[in-house]
């Protein structure tokens, strides 16, 4: 790795505003990567030193503490980070549908976190759902490309799956013997692919059927593919494309309210009488909620079917002897 860093630390207005700004660029060379190789070698994948990439970005931190009145003060901190990366060298022997149906699908000249999709073009005159062909025409979704076909010109860049912009905010007040603070984190500039029904989502463990939630739509005559008429049961014919359609890609921008803390510091004159130097009672609430930008109302970091963080409340007592 080769890394360049430059930074500035600052303190203004008598220390009431502090912060730092850092810029970096890191070049990673000779990276080990699983790459596809011709099957004549006895295998189609091999881990070799075949990759190069760079990361560049900036990190900013600002903090402040201001007195408002006697025994009342405000404090806060804001952090912001931006990161961009790009794969500058990566060998791939094959660019077929199977290769790109596996995520992440690394491609030279793209981000390490790039998501590629087939562009859905609706149904043709025969009522068959289609994706955009390499020449811009409509390709029926039952037509499976030969494994020797290079699909790079068929795929569209749907964005990155890891947020390039991350911001954190922590604010609070000290009011006499009470301290209250709140922490929120926002992530912006990335996307997620929502899952949809296709045959391999359904499994049987011998006791119960585990099925995707969209199966109910199939059974009642509707479909997760826009344009299909009610009663059309040909979904299985299109399953090679379903997991990679661009219509399932949504904005992952969100703001998460991580926690709120409330602390009551018991006055020293009281705790000293019982042989303590300090005592406080606190209440902490975590995972309070999230604001999302997608129309589905889905938490982009915990998609349906995964374990989502639950709200948690903690009550405690701190004693210093």
PDB file of C-alpha atoms in Angstrom:
ATOM      1  CA  UNK A   1       0.000   0.000   0.000  1.00  0.00           C
ATOM      2  CA  UNK A   2       1.039   3.580  -0.683  1.00  0.00           C
ATOM      3  CA  UNK A   3      -0.684   6.215   1.410  1.00  0.00           C
ATOM      4  CA  UNK A   4      -0.729   9.997   1.334  1.00  0.00           C
ATOM      5  CA  UNK A   5      -2.237  11.967   4.210  1.00  0.00           C
ATOM      6  CA  UNK A   6      -2.636  15.665   4.897  1.00  0.00           C
ATOM      7  CA  UNK A   7      -4.471  17.236   7.794  1.00  0.00           C
ATOM      8  CA  UNK A   8      -5.229  20.420   9.698  1.00  0.00           C
ATOM      9  CA  UNK A   9      -6.125  20.716  13.379  1.00  0.00           C
ATOM     10  CA  UNK A  10      -7.911  23.886  14.405  1.00  0.00           C
ATOM     11  CA  UNK A  11      -9.045  25.707  17.510  1.00  0.00           C
ATOM     12  CA  UNK A  12     -10.997  28.956  17.194  1.00  0.00           C
ATOM     13  CA  UNK A  13     -12.676  31.521  19.430  1.00  0.00           C
ATOM     14  CA  UNK A  14     -10.722  30.645  22.497  1.00  0.00           C
ATOM     15  CA  UNK A  15     -11.287  26.913  22.110  1.00  0.00           C
ATOM     16  CA  UNK A  16     -15.056  27.199  21.732  1.00  0.00           C
ATOM     17  CA  UNK A  17     -14.815  25.654  18.261  1.00  0.00           C
ATOM     18  CA  UNK A  18     -12.365  22.828  17.645  1.00  0.00           C
ATOM     19  CA  UNK A  19     -11.912  20.397  14.828  1.00  0.00           C
ATOM     20  CA  UNK A  20      -9.717  18.756  12.242  1.00  0.00           C
ATOM     21  CA  UNK A  21      -9.731  18.131   8.519  1.00  0.00           C
ATOM     22  CA  UNK A  22      -7.926  15.152   6.988  1.00  0.00           C
ATOM     23  CA  UNK A  23      -7.436  14.194   3.350  1.00  0.00           C
ATOM     24  CA  UNK A  24      -6.048  10.837   2.269  1.00  0.00           C
ATOM     25  CA  UNK A  25      -5.308   8.727  -0.774  1.00  0.00           C
ATOM     26  CA  UNK A  26      -4.391   5.071  -0.470  1.00  0.00           C
ATOM     27  CA  UNK A  27      -3.208   2.988  -3.405  1.00  0.00           C
ATOM     28  CA  UNK A  28      -3.455  -0.770  -2.874  1.00  0.00           C
ATOM     29  CA  UNK A  29      -1.313  -2.938  -5.137  1.00  0.00           C
ATOM     30  CA  UNK A  30      -0.909  -6.672  -5.714  1.00  0.00           C
ATOM     31  CA  UNK A  31      -4.283  -7.451  -4.122  1.00  0.00           C
ATOM     32  CA  UNK A  32      -5.387 -11.062  -3.786  1.00  0.00           C
ATOM     33  CA  UNK A  33      -8.684 -11.607  -5.573  1.00  0.00           C
ATOM     34  CA  UNK A  34     -10.854 -14.486  -6.735  1.00  0.00           C
ATOM     35  CA  UNK A  35     -10.741 -14.166 -10.519  1.00  0.00           C
ATOM     36  CA  UNK A  36     -12.329 -16.215 -13.261  1.00  0.00           C
ATOM     37  CA  UNK A  37      -9.972 -18.184 -15.470  1.00  0.00           C
ATOM     38  CA  UNK A  38     -10.546 -20.442 -18.516  1.00  0.00           C
ATOM     39  CA  UNK A  39     -12.039 -23.808 -17.552  1.00  0.00           C
ATOM     40  CA  UNK A  40      -9.238 -25.574 -19.458  1.00  0.00           C
ATOM     41  CA  UNK A  41      -7.156 -25.061 -16.307  1.00  0.00           C
ATOM     42  CA  UNK A  42      -9.396 -27.462 -14.383  1.00  0.00           C
ATOM     43  CA  UNK A  43     -11.226 -24.745 -12.453  1.00  0.00           C
ATOM     44  CA  UNK A  44     -13.028 -21.534 -13.332  1.00  0.00           C
ATOM     45  CA  UNK A  45     -11.918 -19.518 -10.268  1.00  0.00           C
ATOM     46  CA  UNK A  46      -8.545 -18.963  -8.651  1.00  0.00           C
ATOM     47  CA  UNK A  47      -7.176 -16.664  -5.929  1.00  0.00           C
ATOM     48  CA  UNK A  48      -4.194 -14.772  -7.333  1.00  0.00           C
ATOM     49  CA  UNK A  49      -2.458 -11.414  -6.929  1.00  0.00           C
ATOM     50  CA  UNK A  50      -4.349  -9.683  -9.681  1.00  0.00           C
ATOM     51  CA  UNK A  51      -5.844  -6.461  -8.370  1.00  0.00           C
ATOM     52  CA  UNK A  52      -5.058  -2.788  -7.845  1.00  0.00           C
ATOM     53  CA  UNK A  53      -7.339  -0.075  -6.488  1.00  0.00           C
ATOM     54  CA  UNK A  54      -7.298   3.275  -4.753  1.00  0.00           C
ATOM     55  CA  UNK A  55      -9.316   4.966  -2.028  1.00  0.00           C
ATOM     56  CA  UNK A  56      -9.423   8.707  -1.619  1.00  0.00           C
ATOM     57  CA  UNK A  57     -11.471  10.865   0.668  1.00  0.00           C
ATOM     58  CA  UNK A  58     -11.790  13.499   3.332  1.00  0.00           C
ATOM     59  CA  UNK A  59     -12.763  13.378   7.005  1.00  0.00           C
ATOM     60  CA  UNK A  60     -13.986  16.446   8.902  1.00  0.00           C
ATOM     61  CA  UNK A  61     -14.665  16.748  12.626  1.00  0.00           C
ATOM     62  CA  UNK A  62     -16.047  19.847  14.339  1.00  0.00           C
ATOM     63  CA  UNK A  63     -16.844  20.214  18.014  1.00  0.00           C
ATOM     64  CA  UNK A  64     -18.105  22.972  20.257  1.00  0.00           C
ATOM     65  CA  UNK A  65     -18.999  23.635  23.894  1.00  0.00           C
ATOM     66  CA  UNK A  66     -20.748  26.876  24.791  1.00  0.00           C
ATOM     67  CA  UNK A  67     -22.029  28.214  28.102  1.00  0.00           C
ATOM     68  CA  UNK A  68     -25.599  29.514  27.880  1.00  0.00           C
ATOM     69  CA  UNK A  69     -26.259  30.572  31.456  1.00  0.00           C
ATOM     70  CA  UNK A  70     -25.063  29.729  34.923  1.00  0.00           C
ATOM     71  CA  UNK A  71     -24.839  25.940  35.192  1.00  0.00           C
ATOM     72  CA  UNK A  72     -26.365  25.587  31.714  1.00  0.00           C
ATOM     73  CA  UNK A  73     -24.216  24.740  28.693  1.00  0.00           C
ATOM     74  CA  UNK A  74     -24.506  23.245  25.236  1.00  0.00           C
ATOM     75  CA  UNK A  75     -22.101  20.848  23.551  1.00  0.00           C
ATOM     76  CA  UNK A  76     -22.050  19.206  20.170  1.00  0.00           C
ATOM     77  CA  UNK A  77     -19.910  17.520  17.566  1.00  0.00           C
ATOM     78  CA  UNK A  78     -20.323  16.937  13.843  1.00  0.00           C
ATOM     79  CA  UNK A  79     -18.360  14.423  11.800  1.00  0.00           C
ATOM     80  CA  UNK A  80     -18.395  13.954   8.048  1.00  0.00           C
ATOM     81  CA  UNK A  81     -16.534  11.453   5.904  1.00  0.00           C
ATOM     82  CA  UNK A  82     -16.394  11.022   2.142  1.00  0.00           C
ATOM     83  CA  UNK A  83     -14.712   8.100   0.409  1.00  0.00           C
ATOM     84  CA  UNK A  84     -14.355   7.176  -3.233  1.00  0.00           C
ATOM     85  CA  UNK A  85     -12.661   4.057  -4.504  1.00  0.00           C
ATOM     86  CA  UNK A  86     -11.928   2.632  -7.910  1.00  0.00           C
ATOM     87  CA  UNK A  87     -10.532  -0.651  -9.170  1.00  0.00           C
ATOM     88  CA  UNK A  88      -7.671   0.274 -11.488  1.00  0.00           C
ATOM     89  CA  UNK A  89      -6.517  -3.230 -12.384  1.00  0.00           C
ATOM     90  CA  UNK A  90      -8.462  -6.478 -12.285  1.00  0.00           C
ATOM     91  CA  UNK A  91      -8.257  -9.437 -14.645  1.00  0.00           C
ATOM     92  CA  UNK A  92     -11.405 -11.380 -15.446  1.00  0.00           C
ATOM     93  CA  UNK A  93     -11.324 -14.069 -18.114  1.00  0.00           C
ATOM     94  CA  UNK A  94     -15.106 -14.282 -18.465  1.00  0.00           C
ATOM     95  CA  UNK A  95     -17.857 -11.675 -18.400  1.00  0.00           C
ATOM     96  CA  UNK A  96     -20.877 -13.929 -18.684  1.00  0.00           C
ATOM     97  CA  UNK A  97     -24.218 -13.847 -16.891  1.00  0.00           C
ATOM     98  CA  UNK A  98     -23.124 -16.278 -14.186  1.00  0.00           C
ATOM     99  CA  UNK A  99     -20.112 -14.142 -13.334  1.00  0.00           C
ATOM    100  CA  UNK A 100     -22.143 -10.987 -12.839  1.00  0.00           C
ATOM    101  CA  UNK A 101     -25.006 -12.658 -11.003  1.00  0.00           C
ATOM    102  CA  UNK A 102     -22.630 -13.079  -8.054  1.00  0.00           C
ATOM    103  CA  UNK A 103     -22.240  -9.993  -5.848  1.00  0.00           C
ATOM    104  CA  UNK A 104     -19.865  -8.271  -5.588  1.00  0.00           C
ATOM    105  CA  UNK A 105     -19.088  -8.253  -9.301  1.00  0.00           C
ATOM    106  CA  UNK A 106     -15.714  -6.575  -9.555  1.00  0.00           C
ATOM    107  CA  UNK A 107     -14.959  -4.714 -12.759  1.00  0.00           C
ATOM    108  CA  UNK A 108     -11.885  -2.744 -13.743  1.00  0.00           C
ATOM    109  CA  UNK A 109     -12.679   0.971 -13.865  1.00  0.00           C
ATOM    110  CA  UNK A 110     -15.607   0.724 -11.411  1.00  0.00           C
ATOM    111  CA  UNK A 111     -15.989   1.103  -7.683  1.00  0.00           C
ATOM    112  CA  UNK A 112     -15.253  -1.832  -5.412  1.00  0.00           C
ATOM    113  CA  UNK A 113     -18.904  -1.599  -4.304  1.00  0.00           C
ATOM    114  CA  UNK A 114     -20.567  -1.147  -7.708  1.00  0.00           C
ATOM    115  CA  UNK A 115     -23.926  -2.783  -8.356  1.00  0.00           C
ATOM    116  CA  UNK A 116     -24.790  -3.799 -11.925  1.00  0.00           C
ATOM    117  CA  UNK A 117     -28.286  -4.514 -13.209  1.00  0.00           C
ATOM    118  CA  UNK A 118     -30.312  -5.417 -16.269  1.00  0.00           C
ATOM    119  CA  UNK A 119     -32.492  -2.533 -17.430  1.00  0.00           C
ATOM    120  CA  UNK A 120     -36.131  -3.604 -17.381  1.00  0.00           C
ATOM    121  CA  UNK A 121     -38.024  -2.351 -20.467  1.00  0.00           C
ATOM    122  CA  UNK A 122     -41.522  -3.642 -19.733  1.00  0.00           C
ATOM    123  CA  UNK A 123     -43.413  -6.154 -21.838  1.00  0.00           C
ATOM    124  CA  UNK A 124     -43.280  -6.457 -25.615  1.00  0.00           C
ATOM    125  CA  UNK A 125     -46.203  -6.792 -28.002  1.00  0.00           C
ATOM    126  CA  UNK A 126     -46.495 -10.465 -27.092  1.00  0.00           C
ATOM    127  CA  UNK A 127     -46.812  -9.698 -23.382  1.00  0.00           C
ATOM    128  CA  UNK A 128     -43.332 -11.019 -22.554  1.00  0.00           C
ATOM    129  CA  UNK A 129     -41.208  -9.023 -20.051  1.00  0.00           C
ATOM    130  CA  UNK A 130     -37.968  -7.764 -21.580  1.00  0.00           C
ATOM    131  CA  UNK A 131     -34.618  -6.292 -20.634  1.00  0.00           C
ATOM    132  CA  UNK A 132     -32.474  -3.973 -22.726  1.00  0.00           C
ATOM    133  CA  UNK A 133     -30.290  -5.844 -25.185  1.00  0.00           C
ATOM    134  CA  UNK A 134     -26.705  -4.742 -25.878  1.00  0.00           C
ATOM    135  CA  UNK A 135     -27.918  -2.924 -29.011  1.00  0.00           C
ATOM    136  CA  UNK A 136     -30.795  -1.152 -27.246  1.00  0.00           C
ATOM    137  CA  UNK A 137     -33.523  -3.510 -28.453  1.00  0.00           C
ATOM    138  CA  UNK A 138     -35.915  -5.444 -26.207  1.00  0.00           C
ATOM    139  CA  UNK A 139     -34.636  -8.875 -25.193  1.00  0.00           C
ATOM    140  CA  UNK A 140     -37.288 -11.311 -23.867  1.00  0.00           C
ATOM    141  CA  UNK A 141     -36.413 -12.458 -20.366  1.00  0.00           C
ATOM    142  CA  UNK A 142     -36.823 -16.118 -21.309  1.00  0.00           C
ATOM    143  CA  UNK A 143     -33.823 -15.765 -23.657  1.00  0.00           C
ATOM    144  CA  UNK A 144     -30.815 -16.782 -21.581  1.00  0.00           C
ATOM    145  CA  UNK A 145     -27.465 -15.502 -22.912  1.00  0.00           C
ATOM    146  CA  UNK A 146     -24.925 -18.112 -23.838  1.00  0.00           C
ATOM    147  CA  UNK A 147     -22.178 -18.420 -21.209  1.00  0.00           C
ATOM    148  CA  UNK A 148     -19.666 -17.230 -23.797  1.00  0.00           C
ATOM    149  CA  UNK A 149     -21.522 -13.921 -24.294  1.00  0.00           C
ATOM    150  CA  UNK A 150     -19.955 -10.783 -22.795  1.00  0.00           C
ATOM    151  CA  UNK A 151     -22.804  -9.144 -20.851  1.00  0.00           C
ATOM    152  CA  UNK A 152     -20.979  -5.938 -19.878  1.00  0.00           C
ATOM    153  CA  UNK A 153     -22.755  -3.944 -22.587  1.00  0.00           C
ATOM    154  CA  UNK A 154     -26.112  -5.274 -21.370  1.00  0.00           C
ATOM    155  CA  UNK A 155     -25.697  -4.143 -17.774  1.00  0.00           C
ATOM    156  CA  UNK A 156     -26.292  -0.676 -16.346  1.00  0.00           C
ATOM    157  CA  UNK A 157     -24.441   0.893 -13.443  1.00  0.00           C
ATOM    158  CA  UNK A 158     -26.967   1.040 -10.598  1.00  0.00           C
ATOM    159  CA  UNK A 159     -24.708   2.826  -8.106  1.00  0.00           C
ATOM    160  CA  UNK A 160     -22.671   1.736  -5.106  1.00  0.00           C
ATOM    161  CA  UNK A 161     -23.882  -0.306  -2.150  1.00  0.00           C
ATOM    162  CA  UNK A 162     -21.714   1.388   0.491  1.00  0.00           C
ATOM    163  CA  UNK A 163     -22.413   5.025   1.356  1.00  0.00           C
ATOM    164  CA  UNK A 164     -19.715   7.410   0.083  1.00  0.00           C
ATOM    165  CA  UNK A 165     -21.064  10.120   2.407  1.00  0.00           C
ATOM    166  CA  UNK A 166     -21.410   9.458   6.134  1.00  0.00           C
ATOM    167  CA  UNK A 167     -22.291  12.124   8.697  1.00  0.00           C
ATOM    168  CA  UNK A 168     -22.675  11.851  12.448  1.00  0.00           C
ATOM    169  CA  UNK A 169     -24.194  14.369  14.845  1.00  0.00           C
ATOM    170  CA  UNK A 170     -24.043  14.401  18.629  1.00  0.00           C
ATOM    171  CA  UNK A 171     -25.644  17.218  20.574  1.00  0.00           C
ATOM    172  CA  UNK A 172     -26.421  17.689  24.237  1.00  0.00           C
ATOM    173  CA  UNK A 173     -27.112  20.004  27.119  1.00  0.00           C
ATOM    174  CA  UNK A 174     -25.944  20.206  30.697  1.00  0.00           C
ATOM    175  CA  UNK A 175     -28.712  21.770  32.790  1.00  0.00           C
ATOM    176  CA  UNK A 176     -27.831  22.004  36.465  1.00  0.00           C
ATOM    177  CA  UNK A 177     -27.467  18.378  37.574  1.00  0.00           C
ATOM    178  CA  UNK A 178     -28.886  16.879  34.372  1.00  0.00           C
ATOM    179  CA  UNK A 179     -27.063  15.852  31.194  1.00  0.00           C
ATOM    180  CA  UNK A 180     -28.966  14.950  28.043  1.00  0.00           C
ATOM    181  CA  UNK A 181     -27.488  13.987  24.680  1.00  0.00           C
ATOM    182  CA  UNK A 182     -28.601  12.543  21.351  1.00  0.00           C
ATOM    183  CA  UNK A 183     -26.667  10.784  18.593  1.00  0.00           C
ATOM    184  CA  UNK A 184     -27.755  10.375  14.952  1.00  0.00           C
ATOM    185  CA  UNK A 185     -25.943   9.003  11.896  1.00  0.00           C
ATOM    186  CA  UNK A 186     -26.779   9.664   8.252  1.00  0.00           C
ATOM    187  CA  UNK A 187     -25.558   7.732   5.215  1.00  0.00           C
ATOM    188  CA  UNK A 188     -26.058   9.047   1.691  1.00  0.00           C
ATOM    189  CA  UNK A 189     -25.211   8.416  -1.969  1.00  0.00           C
ATOM    190  CA  UNK A 190     -25.686   4.639  -2.138  1.00  0.00           C
ATOM    191  CA  UNK A 191     -28.324   2.091  -3.156  1.00  0.00           C
ATOM    192  CA  UNK A 192     -29.636  -1.342  -2.215  1.00  0.00           C
ATOM    193  CA  UNK A 193     -31.279  -4.095  -4.185  1.00  0.00           C
ATOM    194  CA  UNK A 194     -34.514  -5.309  -2.670  1.00  0.00           C
ATOM    195  CA  UNK A 195     -35.099  -9.024  -3.043  1.00  0.00           C
ATOM    196  CA  UNK A 196     -37.985 -10.357  -5.069  1.00  0.00           C
ATOM    197  CA  UNK A 197     -39.539 -13.705  -5.706  1.00  0.00           C
ATOM    198  CA  UNK A 198     -37.898 -16.325  -7.839  1.00  0.00           C
ATOM    199  CA  UNK A 199     -37.980 -20.076  -7.535  1.00  0.00           C
ATOM    200  CA  UNK A 200     -34.803 -20.538  -5.498  1.00  0.00           C
ATOM    201  CA  UNK A 201     -36.202 -18.380  -2.694  1.00  0.00           C
ATOM    202  CA  UNK A 202     -38.423 -21.341  -1.799  1.00  0.00           C
ATOM    203  CA  UNK A 203     -36.882 -24.135   0.245  1.00  0.00           C
ATOM    204  CA  UNK A 204     -38.249 -27.034   2.243  1.00  0.00           C
ATOM    205  CA  UNK A 205     -36.459 -28.142   5.397  1.00  0.00           C
ATOM    206  CA  UNK A 206     -38.641 -31.246   5.693  1.00  0.00           C
ATOM    207  CA  UNK A 207     -40.990 -29.749   8.265  1.00  0.00           C
ATOM    208  CA  UNK A 208     -42.106 -26.390   6.956  1.00  0.00           C
ATOM    209  CA  UNK A 209     -41.963 -24.368   3.770  1.00  0.00           C
ATOM    210  CA  UNK A 210     -39.778 -21.268   3.870  1.00  0.00           C
ATOM    211  CA  UNK A 211     -40.958 -18.945   1.120  1.00  0.00           C
ATOM    212  CA  UNK A 212     -40.357 -15.387   0.017  1.00  0.00           C
ATOM    213  CA  UNK A 213     -43.142 -12.952   0.920  1.00  0.00           C
ATOM    214  CA  UNK A 214     -43.874 -12.294  -2.777  1.00  0.00           C
ATOM    215  CA  UNK A 215     -45.055 -15.897  -3.195  1.00  0.00           C
ATOM    216  CA  UNK A 216     -48.458 -14.742  -1.946  1.00  0.00           C
ATOM    217  CA  UNK A 217     -48.600 -12.342  -4.899  1.00  0.00           C
ATOM    218  CA  UNK A 218     -47.924 -15.195  -7.290  1.00  0.00           C
ATOM    219  CA  UNK A 219     -50.634 -17.336  -5.741  1.00  0.00           C
ATOM    220  CA  UNK A 220     -53.287 -14.634  -5.865  1.00  0.00           C
ATOM    221  CA  UNK A 221     -52.572 -13.899  -9.517  1.00  0.00           C
ATOM    222  CA  UNK A 222     -50.339 -10.807  -9.265  1.00  0.00           C
ATOM    223  CA  UNK A 223     -46.609 -10.675  -9.926  1.00  0.00           C
ATOM    224  CA  UNK A 224     -43.493  -8.791  -8.855  1.00  0.00           C
ATOM    225  CA  UNK A 225     -42.758  -8.129 -12.546  1.00  0.00           C
ATOM    226  CA  UNK A 226     -44.561  -4.973 -13.756  1.00  0.00           C
ATOM    227  CA  UNK A 227     -46.699  -5.517 -16.849  1.00  0.00           C
ATOM    228  CA  UNK A 228     -47.546  -9.185 -16.433  1.00  0.00           C
ATOM    229  CA  UNK A 229     -51.234  -9.881 -16.648  1.00  0.00           C
ATOM    230  CA  UNK A 230     -53.087 -11.456 -13.773  1.00  0.00           C
ATOM    231  CA  UNK A 231     -52.943 -15.219 -13.968  1.00  0.00           C
ATOM    232  CA  UNK A 232     -49.597 -15.340 -15.804  1.00  0.00           C
ATOM    233  CA  UNK A 233     -47.640 -18.164 -14.164  1.00  0.00           C
ATOM    234  CA  UNK A 234     -44.433 -17.917 -16.189  1.00  0.00           C
ATOM    235  CA  UNK A 235     -42.340 -16.288 -13.459  1.00  0.00           C
ATOM    236  CA  UNK A 236     -39.980 -19.269 -13.303  1.00  0.00           C
ATOM    237  CA  UNK A 237     -39.091 -18.627 -16.962  1.00  0.00           C
ATOM    238  CA  UNK A 238     -37.508 -15.308 -16.036  1.00  0.00           C
ATOM    239  CA  UNK A 239     -35.637 -16.205 -12.850  1.00  0.00           C
ATOM    240  CA  UNK A 240     -32.191 -15.790 -14.463  1.00  0.00           C
ATOM    241  CA  UNK A 241     -32.889 -12.058 -14.747  1.00  0.00           C
ATOM    242  CA  UNK A 242     -35.147 -11.407 -11.755  1.00  0.00           C
ATOM    243  CA  UNK A 243     -32.411 -11.030  -9.103  1.00  0.00           C
ATOM    244  CA  UNK A 244     -30.604  -8.433 -11.239  1.00  0.00           C
ATOM    245  CA  UNK A 245     -33.383  -6.167 -12.548  1.00  0.00           C
ATOM    246  CA  UNK A 246     -32.835  -2.440 -12.038  1.00  0.00           C
ATOM    247  CA  UNK A 247     -36.451  -1.993 -10.894  1.00  0.00           C
ATOM    248  CA  UNK A 248     -35.460  -3.591  -7.588  1.00  0.00           C
ATOM    249  CA  UNK A 249     -32.707  -1.044  -6.931  1.00  0.00           C
ATOM    250  CA  UNK A 250     -33.663   1.740  -4.530  1.00  0.00           C
ATOM    251  CA  UNK A 251     -32.053   4.633  -2.731  1.00  0.00           C
ATOM    252  CA  UNK A 252     -30.365   3.595   0.508  1.00  0.00           C
ATOM    253  CA  UNK A 253     -30.119   7.140   1.921  1.00  0.00           C
ATOM    254  CA  UNK A 254     -31.174   7.198   5.544  1.00  0.00           C
ATOM    255  CA  UNK A 255     -30.787   8.873   8.916  1.00  0.00           C
ATOM    256  CA  UNK A 256     -30.684   6.613  11.959  1.00  0.00           C
ATOM    257  CA  UNK A 257     -31.385   7.891  15.457  1.00  0.00           C
ATOM    258  CA  UNK A 258     -28.983   5.764  17.429  1.00  0.00           C
ATOM    259  CA  UNK A 259     -29.395   6.759  21.035  1.00  0.00           C
ATOM    260  CA  UNK A 260     -30.533   9.251  23.649  1.00  0.00           C
ATOM    261  CA  UNK A 261     -28.879   9.510  27.052  1.00  0.00           C
ATOM    262  CA  UNK A 262     -30.324  11.172  30.148  1.00  0.00           C
ATOM    263  CA  UNK A 263     -28.193  11.393  33.285  1.00  0.00           C
ATOM    264  CA  UNK A 264     -28.942  12.873  36.695  1.00  0.00           C
ATOM    265  CA  UNK A 265     -25.827  13.638  38.714  1.00  0.00           C
ATOM    266  CA  UNK A 266     -26.736  13.402  42.382  1.00  0.00           C
ATOM    267  CA  UNK A 267     -25.424  16.512  44.207  1.00  0.00           C
ATOM    268  CA  UNK A 268     -22.044  16.044  45.883  1.00  0.00           C
ATOM    269  CA  UNK A 269     -23.323  17.214  49.256  1.00  0.00           C
ATOM    270  CA  UNK A 270     -25.726  14.284  49.289  1.00  0.00           C
ATOM    271  CA  UNK A 271     -23.423  11.508  48.089  1.00  0.00           C
ATOM    272  CA  UNK A 272     -20.591  12.578  50.422  1.00  0.00           C
ATOM    273  CA  UNK A 273     -22.818  11.908  53.402  1.00  0.00           C
ATOM    274  CA  UNK A 274     -23.015   8.221  52.478  1.00  0.00           C
ATOM    275  CA  UNK A 275     -19.281   7.836  51.765  1.00  0.00           C
ATOM    276  CA  UNK A 276     -19.337   8.287  47.994  1.00  0.00           C
ATOM    277  CA  UNK A 277     -17.362  10.724  45.889  1.00  0.00           C
ATOM    278  CA  UNK A 278     -19.843  10.715  43.004  1.00  0.00           C
ATOM    279  CA  UNK A 279     -23.110   9.106  42.015  1.00  0.00           C
ATOM    280  CA  UNK A 280     -25.413   9.355  39.013  1.00  0.00           C
ATOM    281  CA  UNK A 281     -28.549   7.752  37.641  1.00  0.00           C
ATOM    282  CA  UNK A 282     -28.887   7.306  33.896  1.00  0.00           C
ATOM    283  CA  UNK A 283     -31.374   6.188  31.268  1.00  0.00           C
ATOM    284  CA  UNK A 284     -30.269   5.196  27.768  1.00  0.00           C
ATOM    285  CA  UNK A 285     -32.496   4.482  24.785  1.00  0.00           C
ATOM    286  CA  UNK A 286     -31.045   2.895  21.623  1.00  0.00           C
ATOM    287  CA  UNK A 287     -32.290   2.258  18.064  1.00  0.00           C
ATOM    288  CA  UNK A 288     -35.069   4.791  18.302  1.00  0.00           C
ATOM    289  CA  UNK A 289     -35.958   5.018  14.638  1.00  0.00           C
ATOM    290  CA  UNK A 290     -34.887   5.677  11.087  1.00  0.00           C
ATOM    291  CA  UNK A 291     -35.824   8.017   8.248  1.00  0.00           C
ATOM    292  CA  UNK A 292     -35.482   6.390   4.814  1.00  0.00           C
ATOM    293  CA  UNK A 293     -35.731   7.816   1.302  1.00  0.00           C
ATOM    294  CA  UNK A 294     -37.082   4.745  -0.504  1.00  0.00           C
ATOM    295  CA  UNK A 295     -40.789   4.320  -1.274  1.00  0.00           C
ATOM    296  CA  UNK A 296     -40.826   0.823   0.223  1.00  0.00           C
ATOM    297  CA  UNK A 297     -40.190   2.065   3.750  1.00  0.00           C
ATOM    298  CA  UNK A 298     -37.435  -0.554   4.010  1.00  0.00           C
ATOM    299  CA  UNK A 299     -34.406  -0.207   6.271  1.00  0.00           C
ATOM    300  CA  UNK A 300     -31.605  -0.507   3.663  1.00  0.00           C
ATOM    301  CA  UNK A 301     -29.173  -2.010   6.169  1.00  0.00           C
ATOM    302  CA  UNK A 302     -31.616  -4.665   7.397  1.00  0.00           C
ATOM    303  CA  UNK A 303     -33.722  -5.933   4.509  1.00  0.00           C
ATOM    304  CA  UNK A 304     -36.959  -7.878   5.056  1.00  0.00           C
ATOM    305  CA  UNK A 305     -36.178 -11.371   6.296  1.00  0.00           C
ATOM    306  CA  UNK A 306     -33.116 -10.327   8.304  1.00  0.00           C
ATOM    307  CA  UNK A 307     -32.821  -9.612  12.015  1.00  0.00           C
ATOM    308  CA  UNK A 308     -33.356  -5.903  12.616  1.00  0.00           C
ATOM    309  CA  UNK A 309     -32.078  -4.036  15.688  1.00  0.00           C
ATOM    310  CA  UNK A 310     -34.775  -3.589  18.281  1.00  0.00           C
ATOM    311  CA  UNK A 311     -35.303  -0.647  20.563  1.00  0.00           C
ATOM    312  CA  UNK A 312     -33.442  -1.075  23.822  1.00  0.00           C
ATOM    313  CA  UNK A 313     -33.780   0.817  27.094  1.00  0.00           C
ATOM    314  CA  UNK A 314     -31.158   0.704  29.824  1.00  0.00           C
ATOM    315  CA  UNK A 315     -31.510   2.077  33.333  1.00  0.00           C
ATOM    316  CA  UNK A 316     -28.444   2.233  35.561  1.00  0.00           C
ATOM    317  CA  UNK A 317     -26.773   3.635  38.634  1.00  0.00           C
ATOM    318  CA  UNK A 318     -23.097   4.664  38.751  1.00  0.00           C
ATOM    319  CA  UNK A 319     -21.334   4.934  42.104  1.00  0.00           C
ATOM    320  CA  UNK A 320     -17.777   6.181  42.727  1.00  0.00           C
ATOM    321  CA  UNK A 321     -16.381   5.246  46.148  1.00  0.00           C
TER     322      UNK A 321
END
